[in-house]
Structures are given as C-alpha cells and as structure tokens.
Coordinates of C-alpha atoms and ligand atoms in Angstrom, one line a residue:
X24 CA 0.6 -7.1 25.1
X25 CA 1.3 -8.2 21.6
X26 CA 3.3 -6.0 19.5
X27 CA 2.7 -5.2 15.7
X28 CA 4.5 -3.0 13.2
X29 CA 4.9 -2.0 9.6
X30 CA 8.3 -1.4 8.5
X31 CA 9.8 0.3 5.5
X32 CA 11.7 3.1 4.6
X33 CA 10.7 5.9 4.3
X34 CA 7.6 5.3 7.0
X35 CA 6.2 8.7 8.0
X36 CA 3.6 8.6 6.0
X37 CA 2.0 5.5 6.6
X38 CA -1.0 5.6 7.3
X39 CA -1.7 1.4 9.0
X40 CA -0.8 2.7 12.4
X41 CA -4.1 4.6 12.6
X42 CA -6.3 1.7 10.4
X43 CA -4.9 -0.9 12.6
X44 CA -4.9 0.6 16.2
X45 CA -8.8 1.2 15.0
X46 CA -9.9 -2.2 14.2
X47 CA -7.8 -3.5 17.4
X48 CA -10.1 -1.1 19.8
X49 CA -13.1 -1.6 18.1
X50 CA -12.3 -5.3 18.2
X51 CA -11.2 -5.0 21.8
X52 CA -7.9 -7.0 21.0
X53 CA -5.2 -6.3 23.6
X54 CA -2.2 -5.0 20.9
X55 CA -0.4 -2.4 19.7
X56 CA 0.3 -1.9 15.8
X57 CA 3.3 0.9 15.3
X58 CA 5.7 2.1 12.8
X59 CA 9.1 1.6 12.2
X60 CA 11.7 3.2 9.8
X61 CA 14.7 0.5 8.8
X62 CA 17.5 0.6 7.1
X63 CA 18.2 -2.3 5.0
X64 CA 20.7 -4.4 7.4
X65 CA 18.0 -3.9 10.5
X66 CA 16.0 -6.0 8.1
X67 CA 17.8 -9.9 9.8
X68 CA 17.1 -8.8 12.8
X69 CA 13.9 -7.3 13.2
X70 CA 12.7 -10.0 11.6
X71 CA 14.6 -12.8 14.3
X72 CA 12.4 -10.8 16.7
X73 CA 9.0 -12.1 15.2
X74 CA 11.1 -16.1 15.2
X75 CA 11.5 -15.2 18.9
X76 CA 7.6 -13.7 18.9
X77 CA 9.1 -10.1 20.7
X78 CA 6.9 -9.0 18.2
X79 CA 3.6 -10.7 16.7
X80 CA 3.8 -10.3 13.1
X81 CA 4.2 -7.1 10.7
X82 CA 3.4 -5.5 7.8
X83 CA 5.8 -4.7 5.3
X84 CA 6.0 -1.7 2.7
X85 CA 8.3 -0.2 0.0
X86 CA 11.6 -1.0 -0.6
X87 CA 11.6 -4.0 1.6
X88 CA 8.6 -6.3 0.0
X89 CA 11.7 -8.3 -1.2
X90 CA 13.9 -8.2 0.7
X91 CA 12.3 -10.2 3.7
X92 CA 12.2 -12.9 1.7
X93 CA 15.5 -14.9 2.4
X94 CA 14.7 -14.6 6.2
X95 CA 11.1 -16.6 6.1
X96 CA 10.7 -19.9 6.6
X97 CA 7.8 -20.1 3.8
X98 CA 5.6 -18.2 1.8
X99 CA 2.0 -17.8 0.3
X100 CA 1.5 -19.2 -3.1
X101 CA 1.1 -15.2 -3.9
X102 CA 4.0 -13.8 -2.3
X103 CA 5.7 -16.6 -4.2
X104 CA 4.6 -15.9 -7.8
X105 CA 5.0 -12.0 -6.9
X106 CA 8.2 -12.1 -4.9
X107 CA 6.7 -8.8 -2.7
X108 CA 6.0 -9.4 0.7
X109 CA 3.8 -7.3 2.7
X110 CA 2.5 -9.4 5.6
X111 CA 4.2 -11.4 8.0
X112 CA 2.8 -14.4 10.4
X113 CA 3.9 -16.4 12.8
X114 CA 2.6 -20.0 12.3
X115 CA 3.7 -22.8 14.4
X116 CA 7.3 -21.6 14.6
X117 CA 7.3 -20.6 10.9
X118 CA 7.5 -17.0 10.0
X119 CA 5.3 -17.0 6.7
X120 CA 5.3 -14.0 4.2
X121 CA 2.0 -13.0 2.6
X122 CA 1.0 -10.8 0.0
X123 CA -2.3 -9.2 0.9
X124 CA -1.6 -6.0 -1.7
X125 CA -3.5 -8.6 -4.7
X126 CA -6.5 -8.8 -2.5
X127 CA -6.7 -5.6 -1.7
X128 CA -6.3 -4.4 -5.6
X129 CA -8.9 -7.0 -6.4
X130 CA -11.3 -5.8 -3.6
X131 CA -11.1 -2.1 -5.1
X132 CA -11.2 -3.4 -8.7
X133 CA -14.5 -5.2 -7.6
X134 CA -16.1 -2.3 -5.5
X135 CA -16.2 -0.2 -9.2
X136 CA -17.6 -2.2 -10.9
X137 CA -15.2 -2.0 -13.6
X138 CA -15.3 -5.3 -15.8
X139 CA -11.6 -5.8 -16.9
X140 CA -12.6 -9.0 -18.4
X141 CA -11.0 -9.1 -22.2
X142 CA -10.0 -5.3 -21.3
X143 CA -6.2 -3.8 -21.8
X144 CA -4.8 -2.1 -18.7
X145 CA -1.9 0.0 -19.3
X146 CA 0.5 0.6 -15.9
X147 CA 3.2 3.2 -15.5
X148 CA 5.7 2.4 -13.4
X149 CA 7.5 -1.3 -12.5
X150 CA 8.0 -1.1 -8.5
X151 CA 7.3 -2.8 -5.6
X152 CA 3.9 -2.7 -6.2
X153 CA 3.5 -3.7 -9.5
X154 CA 4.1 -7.3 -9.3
X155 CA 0.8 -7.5 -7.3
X156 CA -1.0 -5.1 -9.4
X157 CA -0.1 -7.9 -12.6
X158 CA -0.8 -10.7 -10.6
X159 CA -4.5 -9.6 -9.3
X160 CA -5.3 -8.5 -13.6
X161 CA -4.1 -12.0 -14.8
X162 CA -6.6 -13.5 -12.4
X163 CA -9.5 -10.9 -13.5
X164 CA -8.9 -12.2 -17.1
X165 CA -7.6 -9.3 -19.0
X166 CA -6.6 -9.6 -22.6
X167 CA -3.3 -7.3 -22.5
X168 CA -0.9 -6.1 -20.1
X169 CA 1.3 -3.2 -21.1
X170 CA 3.9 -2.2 -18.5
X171 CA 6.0 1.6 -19.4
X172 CA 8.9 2.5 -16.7
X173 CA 11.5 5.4 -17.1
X174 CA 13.7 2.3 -16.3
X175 CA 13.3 0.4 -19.2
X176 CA 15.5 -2.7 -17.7
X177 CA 13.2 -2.7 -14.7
X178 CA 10.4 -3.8 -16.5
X179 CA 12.2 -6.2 -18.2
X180 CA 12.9 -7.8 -14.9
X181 CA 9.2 -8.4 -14.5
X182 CA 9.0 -10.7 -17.7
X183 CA 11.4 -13.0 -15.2
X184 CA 7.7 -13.7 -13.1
X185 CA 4.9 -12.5 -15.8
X186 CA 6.2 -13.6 -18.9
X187 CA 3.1 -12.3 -21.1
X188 CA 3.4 -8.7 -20.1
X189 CA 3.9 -6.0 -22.9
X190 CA 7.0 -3.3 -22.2
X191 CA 6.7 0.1 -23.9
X192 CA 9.5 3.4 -24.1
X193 CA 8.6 5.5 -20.8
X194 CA 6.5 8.6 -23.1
X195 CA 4.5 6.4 -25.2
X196 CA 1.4 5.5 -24.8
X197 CA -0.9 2.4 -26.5
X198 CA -4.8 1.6 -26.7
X199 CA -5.9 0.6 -22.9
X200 CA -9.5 0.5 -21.2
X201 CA -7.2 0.7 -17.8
X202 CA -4.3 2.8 -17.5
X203 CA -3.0 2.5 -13.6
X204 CA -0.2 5.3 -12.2
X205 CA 2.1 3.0 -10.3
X206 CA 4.8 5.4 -10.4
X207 CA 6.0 7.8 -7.3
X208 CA 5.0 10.6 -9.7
X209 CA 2.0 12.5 -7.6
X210 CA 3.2 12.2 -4.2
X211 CA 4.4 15.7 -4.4
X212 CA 2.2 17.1 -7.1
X213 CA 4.1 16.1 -10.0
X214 CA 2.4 15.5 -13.5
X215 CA 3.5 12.7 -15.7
X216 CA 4.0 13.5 -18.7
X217 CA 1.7 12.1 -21.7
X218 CA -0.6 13.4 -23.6
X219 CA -3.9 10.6 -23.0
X220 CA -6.3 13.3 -25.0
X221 CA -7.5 11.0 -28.1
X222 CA -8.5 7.9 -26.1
X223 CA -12.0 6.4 -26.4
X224 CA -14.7 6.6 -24.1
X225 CA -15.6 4.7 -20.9
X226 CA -11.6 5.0 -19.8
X227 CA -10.2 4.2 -16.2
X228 CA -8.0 6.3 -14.9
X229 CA -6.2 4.4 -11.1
X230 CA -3.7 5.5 -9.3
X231 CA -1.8 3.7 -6.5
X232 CA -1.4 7.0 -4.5
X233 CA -4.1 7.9 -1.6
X234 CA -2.4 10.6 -0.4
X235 CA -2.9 12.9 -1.8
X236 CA -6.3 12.0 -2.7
X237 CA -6.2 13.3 -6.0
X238 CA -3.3 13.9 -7.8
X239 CA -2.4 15.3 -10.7
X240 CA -2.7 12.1 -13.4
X241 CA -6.0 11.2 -11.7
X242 CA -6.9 15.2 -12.5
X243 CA -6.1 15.1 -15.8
X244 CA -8.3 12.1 -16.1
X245 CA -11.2 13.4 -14.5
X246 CA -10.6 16.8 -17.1
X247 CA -10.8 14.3 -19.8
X248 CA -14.5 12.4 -18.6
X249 CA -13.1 9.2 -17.9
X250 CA -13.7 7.8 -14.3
X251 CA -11.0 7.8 -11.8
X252 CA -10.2 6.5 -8.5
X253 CA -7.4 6.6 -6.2
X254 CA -5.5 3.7 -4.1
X255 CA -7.3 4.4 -0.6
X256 CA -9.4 1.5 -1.2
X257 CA -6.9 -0.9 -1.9
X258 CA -5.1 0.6 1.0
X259 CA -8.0 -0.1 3.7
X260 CA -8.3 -3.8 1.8
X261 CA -5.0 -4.7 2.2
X262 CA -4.9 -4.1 5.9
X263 CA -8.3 -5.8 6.2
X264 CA -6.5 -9.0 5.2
X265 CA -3.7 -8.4 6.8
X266 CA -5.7 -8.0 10.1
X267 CA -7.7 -11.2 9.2
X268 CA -4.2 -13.3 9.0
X269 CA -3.0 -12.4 12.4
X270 CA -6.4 -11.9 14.4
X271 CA -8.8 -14.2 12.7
X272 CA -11.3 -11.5 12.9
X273 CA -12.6 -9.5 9.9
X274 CA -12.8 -6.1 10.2
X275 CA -15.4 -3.7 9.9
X276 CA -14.6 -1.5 6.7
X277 CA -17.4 1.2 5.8
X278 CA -17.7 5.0 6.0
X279 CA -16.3 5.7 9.1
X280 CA -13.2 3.6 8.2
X281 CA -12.4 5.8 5.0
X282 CA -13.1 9.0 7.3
X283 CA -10.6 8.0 9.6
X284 CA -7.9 8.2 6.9
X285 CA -9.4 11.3 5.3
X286 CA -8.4 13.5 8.3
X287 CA -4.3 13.5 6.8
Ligands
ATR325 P1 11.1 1.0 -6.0 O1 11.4 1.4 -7.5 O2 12.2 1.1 -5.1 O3 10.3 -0.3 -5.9 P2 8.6 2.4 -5.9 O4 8.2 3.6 -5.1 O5 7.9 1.2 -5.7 O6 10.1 2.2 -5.5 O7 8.7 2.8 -7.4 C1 8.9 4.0 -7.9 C2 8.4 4.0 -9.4 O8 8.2 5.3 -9.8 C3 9.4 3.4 -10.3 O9 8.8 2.7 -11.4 C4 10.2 4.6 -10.8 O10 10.8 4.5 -12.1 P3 12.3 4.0 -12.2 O11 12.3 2.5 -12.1 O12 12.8 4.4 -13.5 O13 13.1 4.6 -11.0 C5 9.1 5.6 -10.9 N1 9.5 7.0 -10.9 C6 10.0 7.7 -9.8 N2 10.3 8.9 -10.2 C7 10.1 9.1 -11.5 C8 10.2 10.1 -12.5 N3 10.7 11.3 -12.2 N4 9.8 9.8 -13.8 C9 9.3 8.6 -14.1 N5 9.2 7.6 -13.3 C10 9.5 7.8 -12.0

C-alpha cells in the first residue's frame, strides 16, 4: 500500500491527515497519508526513503519548506522562485519539490471575490509562508507589497527573491486595501498589536491561521466592518493540488470537505 506523509515540526496540529485519508476513500485509492514530527537531521533521510519509493511522496510544512531543498533532484518553477517547498513527487526517479501553498492562496483569493488588481496588501510576518503568499499577489497584479516583521533582517532577506517588496518597523502600519496576518500571533489567542481604526472602507482583513477559526486580528477586523476571512480555504486548496500531483485525480472540495475540518 502506498505510504504518504506530511512532515514538519511541530506536527500535532495538522490537520492533512484527516483531508487526505478523505479524498483517498472517497476516491477509493489504496494509500495511507500520516504524520510525522522531524527533527532537522531526520530531514536526509526521510527524504532517501521517497528516492527508494518506501514512501510515495509527502507534504511538507513549517520549518522545513527549505530545508528539503538540497536533497531534490529538481524543482517547480514556483518552488524555485519561492525557495519553500511543500510537496514532494516522485517522477521517473526524480524527487521533485512543489509548491502548491501559491495555488492554494490564489484559489481562496479567487473564491472572495476580492479584486487585488492595482490594490496594496499589507502582510505581517516574513516566514515560511510568506514567500508564497508574495509570489501568488505579484501574479494577481497588485500595485504595492508592504512586508512588517518583528525581525526586521528577516524581511530583508525576502528582497533576496522579491526585490520590489516594501519593509516597514514591526508597529507601524501604512495605507493597504489587504492587510494579511502571517505571523504565529493567534494560534494561542494572542492580539497583535496595532491600532488599524482610521482605515478606509471596503478593507480585507486575512489571516493564515484556520485554527482557530477566528482569531483575535481577524476579530478586530470584523469589529471594525471590514471583511475577513481565515486560511482554511487555502488550507483545503493546497492539499487539493497536492493530491492532484501524486494521484492525478482532482478532489472533491465543497461543504462537506470544510465540515470535516470544522470538527477540531
Ligand atoms: P519561521 O519564522 O520559522 O518560518 P513561521 O511560523 O513561519 O516560522 O513564522 C513565524 C512568524 O511569526 C515570524 O514572522 C515571526 O517573527 P520573527 O521573524 O521576528 O520571529 C512572527 N512572530 C512570532 N511570534 C511573534 C511575536 N510575539 N511578535 C511578533 N511577531 C511574531
């Protein structure tokens, strides 16, 4: 029986297991899709087991998007531009490192119908994610990028691959249509700190966090009027392509799909 994962560190939460091990039963597809907490010098050889096709492919989260890198034989024009890997294939004897986190973003971006065209999209935070997140805006034409991380030098870093972006002091805020929570700040009911009271109308407040399902930035945006949403979509996106890569089968996503991930 072929064997899936998605590694990372930590893994508890994850919430792919359950997506995955639906879509392969409703799909009647004889594999198993688990989860598997690594430390970072596991990384060489869980991934030699894929090479050796112990295991069929994986998915991969946060803090090891990177770090697979230097053990793939090639990767996805994407992965490439992003440097964040979150989906691995084997092809032919090739492992090959995807980055289905842009689709999914794009998918949840298009499902609001939310024009970002021209639009500026501030986004807190410059992790794992946030590559992705810059890479799926570009494509949707916005006019202004404005990245603001506690660690200023971290966002620096991202002008190495986006060269265009705009870096603001972590506290500060600027003019945005967009403003996207990227940060871990949420997870456990933290607030982030700014004050986004005197902004326009017809705002977007996103956060990156599903669970929980609202949290306290996407609260205070919802206080304010503006429209908010949460990173479940994106979530069940992502793993939609992801599936599509290694079954070459498209998944059934509606109701009953975002049910199954309401019950955590
Ligand atoms: P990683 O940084 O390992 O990729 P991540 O979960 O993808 O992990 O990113 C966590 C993000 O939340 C980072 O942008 C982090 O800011 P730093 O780069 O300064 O660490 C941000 N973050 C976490 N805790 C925070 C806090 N208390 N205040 C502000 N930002 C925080």
């Amino acid at each position: 029986m072929k064997k899936y994962l998605v590694i990372g560190n930590p893994i508890d939460h994850s919430l792919s297991p359950k997506l995955q091990n639906w879509w392969l039963k409703e799909n009647k597809i004889d594999a198993t899709y688990d989860k598997i907490k690594l430390e970072v010098h596991e990384i060489k050889n869980f991934i030699q087991e894929i090479k050796e096709q112990k295991i069929a492919g994986c998915n991969v989260t946060v803090p090891f998007k990177k770090t697979v890198i230097p053990f793939l034989d090639r990767l996805s024009p994407e992965a490439e531009q992003t440097q964040s890997v979150n989906t691995i294939t084997y092809d032919n004897g090739d492992l090959v490192g995807h980055n289905t986190d842009i689709a999914g973003f794009d998918s949840a971006i298009k499902k609001l119908n939310f024009s970002l065209k021209g639009k500026k999209v501030m986004i807190l935070g410059a992790g794992g994610v946030v590559p992705s997140l810059i890479f799926a805006l570009q494509k949707m034409n916005v006019q202004e990028i404005t990245i603001s991380n506690r660690t200023k030098e971290k966002a620096e870093n991202l002008r190495v691959l986006f060269n265009n972006i705009k870096i603001l002091e972590w506290g500060k805020l600027t003019d945005f249509h967009m403003v996207i929570n990227a940060t871990s700040l949420g997870l456990n009911n933290e607030k982030i700190n700014l004050n986004f009271s005197s902004l326009g109308n017809d705002r977007l407040f996103y956060d990156v966090i599903y669970n929980p399902q609202e949290t306290q930035f996407l609260k205070m945006g919802k206080q304010l009027g503006y429209k908010t949403e949460n990173g479940k979509t994106m979530f069940v996106y992502q793993a939609m392509e992801a599936f599509k890569l290694w079954h070459r089968i498209e998944p059934k996503v509606n109701t009953d799909t975002f049910k199954l991930l309401d019950n955590d």
